[in-house]
Amino acid sequence: MFLHLGADTAIPLRNVIAIFDLKISGSAATEQYIKKVKSMNKVIDISDNSAKSFIITDQTVYLSAISSQTLKKRAGHIPVGDEEYGG
């Protein structure tokens, strides 16, 4: 199964580790993480400089113009927070 990230980009769903909202997760730690992976040339920006979400895979981080909620719906059920533990 594949996850369509926008801009004619689809990745194998099995490679997805996490999907995050850039606006909500605008913490210093998130900014530092994105900056670090960019310096390692592991970021692919498919958002045309209007990123709403970022997708962490086993090899790369993608910046997408599609919201994290839409991506999660496309991926099917991905447990969020306590939901994973039945809470």
Coordinates of C-alpha atoms in Angstrom, one line a residue:
M1 CA 0.0 0.0 0.0
F2 CA 1.2 3.5 -0.8
L3 CA 0.6 6.9 0.7
H4 CA 0.2 9.8 -1.7
L5 CA 1.9 12.9 -0.2
G6 CA 1.0 15.3 -3.0
A7 CA 3.0 16.7 -5.9
D8 CA 2.9 13.3 -7.7
T9 CA 4.8 11.7 -4.8
A10 CA 3.8 8.4 -3.3
I11 CA 5.7 6.3 -0.8
P12 CA 5.3 2.8 0.6
L13 CA 3.1 3.0 3.7
R14 CA 5.4 0.5 5.4
N15 CA 8.2 3.1 5.4
V16 CA 6.2 5.7 7.2
I17 CA 7.3 6.2 10.8
A18 CA 5.2 9.3 11.7
I19 CA 3.1 12.0 10.3
F20 CA 3.2 15.4 12.1
D21 CA 1.4 18.8 11.7
L22 CA 4.0 21.5 11.2
K23 CA 1.8 24.3 12.6
I24 CA 0.9 22.5 15.8
S25 CA 4.3 20.9 16.4
G26 CA 6.1 24.2 16.0
S27 CA 8.2 23.6 19.1
A28 CA 11.9 24.4 19.3
A29 CA 12.6 20.6 19.3
T30 CA 10.7 20.2 16.0
E31 CA 12.5 23.1 14.4
Q32 CA 15.8 21.8 15.6
Y33 CA 15.0 18.3 14.2
I34 CA 14.0 19.6 10.8
K35 CA 17.1 21.8 10.7
K36 CA 19.3 18.8 11.5
V37 CA 17.8 16.5 8.9
K38 CA 18.0 19.3 6.3
S39 CA 21.7 19.7 7.1
M40 CA 22.1 16.0 6.4
N41 CA 20.3 16.4 3.0
K42 CA 17.5 14.0 4.1
V43 CA 14.6 16.4 3.6
I44 CA 12.5 16.4 0.4
D45 CA 10.3 19.4 0.2
I46 CA 7.3 18.6 -2.1
S47 CA 5.2 21.5 -0.6
D48 CA 6.3 24.3 -3.0
N49 CA 7.3 26.2 0.2
S50 CA 3.9 25.9 1.8
A51 CA 4.4 22.9 4.1
K52 CA 1.6 21.9 6.4
S53 CA 3.0 18.6 7.5
F54 CA 6.1 16.5 7.7
I55 CA 6.4 12.8 7.2
I56 CA 9.2 10.8 8.8
T57 CA 10.2 7.7 6.9
D58 CA 13.0 5.2 7.5
Q59 CA 15.2 7.1 5.1
T60 CA 13.9 10.6 4.5
V61 CA 11.7 13.4 5.9
Y62 CA 9.1 14.8 3.5
L63 CA 7.5 18.3 3.7
S64 CA 4.0 18.2 2.3
A65 CA 1.4 20.8 1.5
I66 CA -1.3 18.3 2.5
S67 CA -2.5 18.5 6.2
S68 CA -1.4 15.8 8.6
Q69 CA -5.1 14.9 9.2
T70 CA -5.7 14.3 5.4
L71 CA -2.5 12.2 5.2
K72 CA -3.6 10.1 8.2
K73 CA -7.0 9.5 6.6
R74 CA -5.3 8.4 3.3
A75 CA -3.1 6.1 5.3
G76 CA -6.0 4.4 7.0
H77 CA -6.0 4.0 10.8
I78 CA -2.8 5.2 12.4
P79 CA -3.1 5.2 16.2
V80 CA -2.7 8.7 17.7
G81 CA -1.6 9.3 21.3
D82 CA -3.4 7.2 24.0
E83 CA -5.5 5.6 21.3
E84 CA -2.7 3.2 20.6
Y85 CA -3.0 1.8 24.1
G86 CA -6.8 1.7 24.2
G87 CA -7.1 4.9 26.2

